[in-house]
Short mmCIF file of C-alpha atoms and ligand atoms in Angstrom, two decimals:
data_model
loop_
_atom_site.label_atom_id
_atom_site.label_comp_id
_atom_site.label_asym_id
_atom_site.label_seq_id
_atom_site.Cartn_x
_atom_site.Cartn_y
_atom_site.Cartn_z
CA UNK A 973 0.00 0.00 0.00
CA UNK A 974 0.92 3.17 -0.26
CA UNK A 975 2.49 5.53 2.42
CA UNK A 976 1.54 8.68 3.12
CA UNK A 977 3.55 11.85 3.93
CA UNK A 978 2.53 15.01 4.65
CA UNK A 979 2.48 18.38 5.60
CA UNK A 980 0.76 19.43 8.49
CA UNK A 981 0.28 22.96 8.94
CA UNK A 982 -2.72 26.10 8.41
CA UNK A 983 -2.49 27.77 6.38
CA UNK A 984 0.07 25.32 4.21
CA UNK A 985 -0.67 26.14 0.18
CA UNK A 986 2.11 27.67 -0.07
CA UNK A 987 4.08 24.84 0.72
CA UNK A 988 7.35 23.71 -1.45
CA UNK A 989 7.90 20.54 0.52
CA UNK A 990 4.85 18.82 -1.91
CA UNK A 991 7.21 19.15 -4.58
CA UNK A 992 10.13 18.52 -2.90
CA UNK A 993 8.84 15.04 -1.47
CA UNK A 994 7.36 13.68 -3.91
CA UNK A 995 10.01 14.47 -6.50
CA UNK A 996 12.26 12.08 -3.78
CA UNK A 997 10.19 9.55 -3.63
CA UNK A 998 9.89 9.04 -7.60
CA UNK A 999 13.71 9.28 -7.68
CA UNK A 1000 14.19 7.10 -5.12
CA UNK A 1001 11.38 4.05 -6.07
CA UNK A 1002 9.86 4.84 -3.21
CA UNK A 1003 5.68 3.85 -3.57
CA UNK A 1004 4.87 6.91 -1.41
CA UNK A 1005 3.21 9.90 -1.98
CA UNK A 1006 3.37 13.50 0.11
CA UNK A 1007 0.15 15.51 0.75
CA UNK A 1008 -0.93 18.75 2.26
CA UNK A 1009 -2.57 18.83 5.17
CA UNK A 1010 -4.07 21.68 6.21
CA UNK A 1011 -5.84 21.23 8.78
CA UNK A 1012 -7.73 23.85 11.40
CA UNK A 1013 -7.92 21.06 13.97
CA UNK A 1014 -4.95 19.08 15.04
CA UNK A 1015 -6.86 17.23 17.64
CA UNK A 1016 -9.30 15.96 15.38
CA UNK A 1017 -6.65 14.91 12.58
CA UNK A 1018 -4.53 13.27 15.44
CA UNK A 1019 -7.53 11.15 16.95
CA UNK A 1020 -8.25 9.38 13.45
CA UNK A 1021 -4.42 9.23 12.85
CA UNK A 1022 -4.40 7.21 16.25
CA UNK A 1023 -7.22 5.07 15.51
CA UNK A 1024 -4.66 3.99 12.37
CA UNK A 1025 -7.71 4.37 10.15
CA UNK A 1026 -7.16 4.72 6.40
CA UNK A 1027 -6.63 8.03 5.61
CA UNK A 1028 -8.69 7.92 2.40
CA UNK A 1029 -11.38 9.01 5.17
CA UNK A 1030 -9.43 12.34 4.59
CA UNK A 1031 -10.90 14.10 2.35
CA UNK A 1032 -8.96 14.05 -1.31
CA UNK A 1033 -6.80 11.25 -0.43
CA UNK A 1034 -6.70 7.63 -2.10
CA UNK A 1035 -5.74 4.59 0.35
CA UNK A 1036 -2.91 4.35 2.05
CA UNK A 1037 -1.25 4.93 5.75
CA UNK A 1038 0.09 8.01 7.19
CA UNK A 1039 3.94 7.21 8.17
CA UNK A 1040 5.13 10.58 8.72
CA UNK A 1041 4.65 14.03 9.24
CA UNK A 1042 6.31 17.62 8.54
CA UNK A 1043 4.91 19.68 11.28
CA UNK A 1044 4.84 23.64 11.00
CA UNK A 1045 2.86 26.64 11.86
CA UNK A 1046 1.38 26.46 14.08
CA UNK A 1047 1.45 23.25 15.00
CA UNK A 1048 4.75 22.69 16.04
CA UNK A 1049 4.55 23.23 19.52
CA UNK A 1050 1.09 21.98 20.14
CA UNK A 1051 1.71 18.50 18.49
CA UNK A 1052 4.00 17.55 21.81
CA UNK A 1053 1.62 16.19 23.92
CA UNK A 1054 1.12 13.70 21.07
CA UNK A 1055 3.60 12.22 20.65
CA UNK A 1056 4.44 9.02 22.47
CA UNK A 1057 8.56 9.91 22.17
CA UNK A 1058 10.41 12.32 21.42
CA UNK A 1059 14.38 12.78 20.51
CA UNK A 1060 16.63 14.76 23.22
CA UNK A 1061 16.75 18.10 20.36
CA UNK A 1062 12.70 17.98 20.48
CA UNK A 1063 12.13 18.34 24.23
CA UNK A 1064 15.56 20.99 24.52
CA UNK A 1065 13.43 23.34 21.77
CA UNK A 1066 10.28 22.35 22.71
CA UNK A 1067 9.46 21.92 18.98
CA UNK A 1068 8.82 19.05 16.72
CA UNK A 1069 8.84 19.84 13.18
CA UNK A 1070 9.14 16.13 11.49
CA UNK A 1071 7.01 12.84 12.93
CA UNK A 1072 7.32 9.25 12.15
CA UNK A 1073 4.90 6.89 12.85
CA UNK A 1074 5.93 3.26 13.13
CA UNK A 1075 4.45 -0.28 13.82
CA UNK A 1076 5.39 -1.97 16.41
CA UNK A 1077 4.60 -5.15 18.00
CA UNK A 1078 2.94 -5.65 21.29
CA UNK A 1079 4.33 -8.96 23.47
CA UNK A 1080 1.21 -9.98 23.08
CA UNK A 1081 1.82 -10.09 19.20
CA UNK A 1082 -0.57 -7.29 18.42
CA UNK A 1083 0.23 -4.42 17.02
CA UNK A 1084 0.49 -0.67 17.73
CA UNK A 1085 1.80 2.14 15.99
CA UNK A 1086 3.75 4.70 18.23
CA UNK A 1087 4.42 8.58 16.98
CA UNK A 1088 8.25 9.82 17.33
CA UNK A 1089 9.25 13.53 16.98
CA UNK A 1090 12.37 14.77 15.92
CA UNK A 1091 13.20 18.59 15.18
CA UNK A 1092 15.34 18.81 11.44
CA UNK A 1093 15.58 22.32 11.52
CA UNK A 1094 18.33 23.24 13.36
CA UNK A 1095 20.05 20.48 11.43
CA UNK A 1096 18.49 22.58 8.18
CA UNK A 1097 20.32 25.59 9.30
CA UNK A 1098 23.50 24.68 10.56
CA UNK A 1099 24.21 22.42 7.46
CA UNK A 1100 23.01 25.06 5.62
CA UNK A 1101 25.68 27.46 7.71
CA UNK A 1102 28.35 25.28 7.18
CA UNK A 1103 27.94 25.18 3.11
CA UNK A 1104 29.20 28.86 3.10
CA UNK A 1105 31.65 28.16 6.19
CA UNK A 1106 33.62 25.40 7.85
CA UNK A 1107 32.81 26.28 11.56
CA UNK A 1108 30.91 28.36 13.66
CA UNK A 1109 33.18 27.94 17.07
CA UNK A 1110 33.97 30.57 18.66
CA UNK A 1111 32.21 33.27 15.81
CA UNK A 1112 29.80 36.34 17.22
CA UNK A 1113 26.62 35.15 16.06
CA UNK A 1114 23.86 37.46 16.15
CA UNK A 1115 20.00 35.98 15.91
CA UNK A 1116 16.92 38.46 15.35
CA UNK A 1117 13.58 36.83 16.90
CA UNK A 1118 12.86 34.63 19.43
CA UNK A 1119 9.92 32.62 18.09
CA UNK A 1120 9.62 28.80 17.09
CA UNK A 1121 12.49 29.41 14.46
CA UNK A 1122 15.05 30.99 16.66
CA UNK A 1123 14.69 28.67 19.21
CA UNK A 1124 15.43 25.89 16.78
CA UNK A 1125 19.04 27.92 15.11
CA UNK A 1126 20.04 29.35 18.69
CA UNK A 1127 19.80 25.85 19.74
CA UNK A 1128 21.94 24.77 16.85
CA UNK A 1129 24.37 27.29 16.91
CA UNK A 1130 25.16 26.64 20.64
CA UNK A 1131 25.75 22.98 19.90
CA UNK A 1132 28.41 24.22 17.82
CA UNK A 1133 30.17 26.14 20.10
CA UNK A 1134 28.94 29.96 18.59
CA UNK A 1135 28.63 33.11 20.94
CA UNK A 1136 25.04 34.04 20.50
CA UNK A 1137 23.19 37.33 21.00
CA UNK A 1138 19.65 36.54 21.00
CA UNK A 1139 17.43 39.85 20.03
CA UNK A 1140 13.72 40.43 19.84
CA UNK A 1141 10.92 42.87 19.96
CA UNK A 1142 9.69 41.03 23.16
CA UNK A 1143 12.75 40.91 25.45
CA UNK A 1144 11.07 38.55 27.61
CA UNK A 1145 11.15 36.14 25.11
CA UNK A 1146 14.95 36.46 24.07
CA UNK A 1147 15.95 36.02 27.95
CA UNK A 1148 13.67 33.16 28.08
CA UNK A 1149 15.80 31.36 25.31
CA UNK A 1150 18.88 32.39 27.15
CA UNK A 1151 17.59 30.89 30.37
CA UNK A 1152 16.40 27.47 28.58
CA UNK A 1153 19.80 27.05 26.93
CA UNK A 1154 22.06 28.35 29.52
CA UNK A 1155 22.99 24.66 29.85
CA UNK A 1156 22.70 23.09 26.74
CA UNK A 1157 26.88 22.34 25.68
CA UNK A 1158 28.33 22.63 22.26
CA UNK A 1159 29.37 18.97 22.59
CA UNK A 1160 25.89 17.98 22.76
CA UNK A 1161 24.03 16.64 25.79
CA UNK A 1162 22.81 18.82 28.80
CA UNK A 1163 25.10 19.82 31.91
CA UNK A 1164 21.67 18.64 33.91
CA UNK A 1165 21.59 15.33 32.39
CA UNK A 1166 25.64 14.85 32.83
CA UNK A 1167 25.16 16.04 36.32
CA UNK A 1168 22.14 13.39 36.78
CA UNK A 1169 24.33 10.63 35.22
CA UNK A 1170 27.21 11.55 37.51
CA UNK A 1171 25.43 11.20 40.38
CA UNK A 1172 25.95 14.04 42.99
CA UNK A 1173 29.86 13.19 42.08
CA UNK A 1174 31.42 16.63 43.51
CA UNK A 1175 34.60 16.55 41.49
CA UNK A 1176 36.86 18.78 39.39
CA UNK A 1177 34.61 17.48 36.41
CA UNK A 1178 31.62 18.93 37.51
CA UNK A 1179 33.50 22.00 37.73
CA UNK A 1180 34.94 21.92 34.39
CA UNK A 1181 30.85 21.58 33.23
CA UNK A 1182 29.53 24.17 35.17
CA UNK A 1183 32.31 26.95 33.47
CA UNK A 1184 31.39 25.26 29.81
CA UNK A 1185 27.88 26.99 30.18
CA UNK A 1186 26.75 28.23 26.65
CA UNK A 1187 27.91 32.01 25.77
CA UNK A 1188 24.59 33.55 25.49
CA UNK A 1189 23.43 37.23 25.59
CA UNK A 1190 19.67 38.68 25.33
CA UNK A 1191 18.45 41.60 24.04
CA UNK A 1192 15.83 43.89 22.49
CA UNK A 1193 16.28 44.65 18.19
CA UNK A 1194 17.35 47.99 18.97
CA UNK A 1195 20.23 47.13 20.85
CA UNK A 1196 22.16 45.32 17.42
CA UNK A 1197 24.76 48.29 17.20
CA UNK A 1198 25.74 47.38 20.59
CA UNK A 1199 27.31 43.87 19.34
CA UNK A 1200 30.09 42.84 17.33
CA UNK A 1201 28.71 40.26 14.57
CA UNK A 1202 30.39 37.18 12.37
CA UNK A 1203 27.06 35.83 11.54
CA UNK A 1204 23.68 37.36 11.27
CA UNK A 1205 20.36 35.72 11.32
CA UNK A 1206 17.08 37.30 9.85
CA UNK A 1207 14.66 34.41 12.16
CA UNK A 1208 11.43 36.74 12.75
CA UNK A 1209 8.52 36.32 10.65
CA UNK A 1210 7.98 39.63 9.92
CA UNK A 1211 7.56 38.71 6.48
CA UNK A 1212 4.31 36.70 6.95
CA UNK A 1213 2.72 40.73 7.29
CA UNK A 1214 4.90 41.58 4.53
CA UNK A 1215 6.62 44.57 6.34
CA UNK A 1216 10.02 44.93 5.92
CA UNK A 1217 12.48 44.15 7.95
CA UNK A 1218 14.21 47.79 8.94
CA UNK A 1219 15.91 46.66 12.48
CA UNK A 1220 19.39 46.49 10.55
CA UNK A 1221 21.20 49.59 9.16
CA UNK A 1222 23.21 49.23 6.14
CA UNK A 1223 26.09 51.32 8.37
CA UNK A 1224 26.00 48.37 10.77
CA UNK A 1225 26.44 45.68 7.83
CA UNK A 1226 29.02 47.83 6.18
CA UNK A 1227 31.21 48.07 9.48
CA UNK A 1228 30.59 44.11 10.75
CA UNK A 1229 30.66 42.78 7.03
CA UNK A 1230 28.39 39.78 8.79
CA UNK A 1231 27.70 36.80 7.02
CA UNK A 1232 23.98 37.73 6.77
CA UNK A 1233 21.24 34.39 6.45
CA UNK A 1234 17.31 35.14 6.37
CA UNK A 1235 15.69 32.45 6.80
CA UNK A 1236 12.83 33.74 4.75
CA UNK A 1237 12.55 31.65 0.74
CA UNK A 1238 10.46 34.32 -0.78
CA UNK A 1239 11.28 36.42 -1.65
CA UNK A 1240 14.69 34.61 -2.04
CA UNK A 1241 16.55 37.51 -2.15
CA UNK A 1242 14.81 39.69 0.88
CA UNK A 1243 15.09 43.42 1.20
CA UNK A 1244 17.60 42.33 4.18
CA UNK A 1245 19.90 40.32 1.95
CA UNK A 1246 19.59 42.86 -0.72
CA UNK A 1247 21.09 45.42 1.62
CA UNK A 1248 23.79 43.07 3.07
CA UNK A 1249 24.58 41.97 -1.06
CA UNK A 1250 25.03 46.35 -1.15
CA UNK A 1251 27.08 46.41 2.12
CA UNK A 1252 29.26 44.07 0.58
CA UNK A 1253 28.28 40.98 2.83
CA UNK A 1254 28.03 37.69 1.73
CA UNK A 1255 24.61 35.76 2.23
CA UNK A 1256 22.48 32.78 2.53
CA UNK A 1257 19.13 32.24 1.37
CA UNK A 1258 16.42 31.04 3.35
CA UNK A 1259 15.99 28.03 0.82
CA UNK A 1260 19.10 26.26 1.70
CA UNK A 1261 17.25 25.59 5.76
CA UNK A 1262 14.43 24.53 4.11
CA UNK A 1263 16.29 21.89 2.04
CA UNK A 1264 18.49 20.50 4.32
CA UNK A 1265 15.72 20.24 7.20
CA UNK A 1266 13.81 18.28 4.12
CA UNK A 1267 16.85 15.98 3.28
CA UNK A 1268 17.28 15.35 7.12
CA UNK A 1269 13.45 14.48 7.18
CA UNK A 1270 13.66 11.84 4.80
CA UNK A 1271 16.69 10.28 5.66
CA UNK A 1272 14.55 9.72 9.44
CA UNK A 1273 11.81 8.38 7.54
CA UNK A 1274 13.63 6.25 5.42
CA UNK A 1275 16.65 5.78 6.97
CA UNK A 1276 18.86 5.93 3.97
CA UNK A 1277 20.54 8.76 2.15
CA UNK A 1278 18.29 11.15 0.57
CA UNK A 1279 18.40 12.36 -3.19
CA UNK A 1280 19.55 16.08 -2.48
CA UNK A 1281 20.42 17.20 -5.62
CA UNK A 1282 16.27 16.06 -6.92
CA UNK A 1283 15.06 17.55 -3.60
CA UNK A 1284 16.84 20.79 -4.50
CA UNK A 1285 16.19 20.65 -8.17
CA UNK A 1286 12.15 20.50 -7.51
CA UNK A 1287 11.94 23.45 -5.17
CA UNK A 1288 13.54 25.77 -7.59
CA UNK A 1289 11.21 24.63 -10.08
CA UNK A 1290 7.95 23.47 -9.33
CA UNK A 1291 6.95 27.18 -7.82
P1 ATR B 1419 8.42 31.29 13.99
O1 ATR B 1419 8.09 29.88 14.37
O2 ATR B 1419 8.46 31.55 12.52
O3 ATR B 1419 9.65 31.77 14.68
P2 ATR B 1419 6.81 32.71 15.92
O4 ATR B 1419 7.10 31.68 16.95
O5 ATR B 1419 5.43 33.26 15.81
O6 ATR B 1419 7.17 32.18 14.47
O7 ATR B 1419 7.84 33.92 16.16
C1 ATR B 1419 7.80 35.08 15.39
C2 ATR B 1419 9.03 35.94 15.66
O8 ATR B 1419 9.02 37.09 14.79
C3 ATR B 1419 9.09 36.50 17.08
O9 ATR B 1419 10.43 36.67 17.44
C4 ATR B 1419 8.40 37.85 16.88
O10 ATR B 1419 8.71 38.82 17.86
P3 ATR B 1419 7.86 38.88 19.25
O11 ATR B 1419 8.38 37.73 20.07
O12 ATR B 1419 8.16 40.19 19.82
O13 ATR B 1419 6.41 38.69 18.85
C5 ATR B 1419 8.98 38.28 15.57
N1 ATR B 1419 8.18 39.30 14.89
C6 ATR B 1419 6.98 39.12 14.27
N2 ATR B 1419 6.54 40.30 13.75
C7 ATR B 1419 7.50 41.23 14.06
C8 ATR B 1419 7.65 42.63 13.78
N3 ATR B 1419 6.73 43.31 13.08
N4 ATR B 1419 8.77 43.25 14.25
C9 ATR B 1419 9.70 42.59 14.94
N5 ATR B 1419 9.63 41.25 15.23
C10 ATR B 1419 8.54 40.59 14.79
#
């Protein structure tokens, strides 16, 4: 039978990752096909996605099984408490943006499918970073917002060892992030859960952790001309009202020379990277995240290698 993929978000029409999944799957042999669903209850779609029904009870679909999930606005926080696991990334962010759903077998020989939620987009940036450079460690890495998105690259970027300044319209938000990832290390893992491993062990180790805390700073937008930058990240959604983003002077571009990546795909070329291309900055489109969170999506659901080069061919074409 066929397996179903899909996109679960409202509103989702806009959505490249149709394209981009399904273009993978016919390159790859794969009898699976990718839908959109857009759906303005996620409780409802969840309870007959638990009951394993067919999801040709969906409207517009033809038989088959749902077997994973892209999960975005604004869904990404809320599908959590659905999930029966979740990776170690998922519950840091407190995002899940990619589900698979798996048979198992009860002892009793029956079986049960169980939901798992992983979070590709910090993968999707930082492999997306590291195309235009080789590391991040030890770089000033500025990050504007403090929503969904940000969590996900600040996350990332501390894993690798980057000095992040987290600004955002709400403050509250931006200190919040700096709170939750005060402890996350760029080696991976939490200080909490070494310290819970080590067992109360009061030794020069615990020591060394507790000075490896991640180098984060908090801010409001205004505040960008008070920090140096290596790297800066465009991660509010100010495009969704289709304002522009004006929080970044081109004096500040011209005198950092940042490496400037908007996460925003379209425009590809935003009014932000326009004025970094001016300032003489180099840049990275929003596209390249959305790729490599894709490629790291299918090669969870199908544990193998993905076709990149297809993946990336269809989403500059088929829009
Ligand atoms: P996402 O998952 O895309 O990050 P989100 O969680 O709704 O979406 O977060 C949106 C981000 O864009 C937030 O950082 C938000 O700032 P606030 O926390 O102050 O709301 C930011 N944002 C949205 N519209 C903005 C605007 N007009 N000016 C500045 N920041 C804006």
């Amino acid at each position: 039978m066929t397996k179903i993929y899909g996109i679960l978000a409202h509103p989702a029409r806009h959505s490249l990752s149709p394209a981009i999944f399904n273009a993978a799957f016919l390159a790859e042999g794969i009898n699976a096909r990718y839908e959109v669903f857009d759906v303005e209850s996620l409780e409802k779609f969840l309870k007959m996605l638990a009951r394993g029904r067919k999801i040709s009870r969906l409207e517009n679909s033809s038989p088959g099984y749902i077997c994973g999930l892209s999960v975005s606005l604004p869904y990404k926080e809320s599908i959590l408490k659905y999930l029966d696991e979740m990776s170690e990334d998922v519950r840091a962010i407190g995002a899940c943006n990619t589900v698979k759903i798996t048979d198992i077998q009860n002892s009793d020989g029956s079986a049960k499918k169980i939901a798992s939620g992983f979070n590709t987009d910090w993968i999707g940036f930082i492999e997306a970073l590291k195309e235009k450079i080789a590391s991040v460690k030890e770089l000033n890495v500025v990050v504007l917002g403090a929503g969904g998105a940000a969590r996900a690259i600040v996350y990332g970027l501390i894993k690798e060892g980057a000095k992040v300044v987290v600004l955002n319209r709400t403050v509250e938000k931006a200190a919040k992030i700096a709170k939750d990832f005060e402890n996350i290390r760029a080696d991976g893992g939490t200080t909490e859960g070494n310290r819970a491993d080590e067992n109360n062990r009061a030794t020069e180790r615990d020591r060394a952790i507790e000075s490896d805390r991640a180098d984060i700073q908090f801010g409001a937008l205004e505040e960008l001309e008070n920090f140096k930058c290596d790297v800066l990240v465009q991660a509010t959604s100010v495009w969704l009202d289709e304002k522009e983003v004006d929080f970044v002077s081109e004096e500040y571009l011209q005198k950092n020379k940042p490496l400037v990546f908007d996460i925003v795909y379209k425009p590809l070329i935003t009014p932000l990277l326009q004025s970094a291309l001016n300032s003489g900055c180099k840049i990275i489109t929003g596209d390249k995240m959305l790729l490599n969170q894709a490629v790291k999506q299918f090669e969870i659901w199908f544990d193998k290698k993905a076709p990149k080069e297809v993946m990336s061919k269809a989403m500059n074409t088929d829009h």
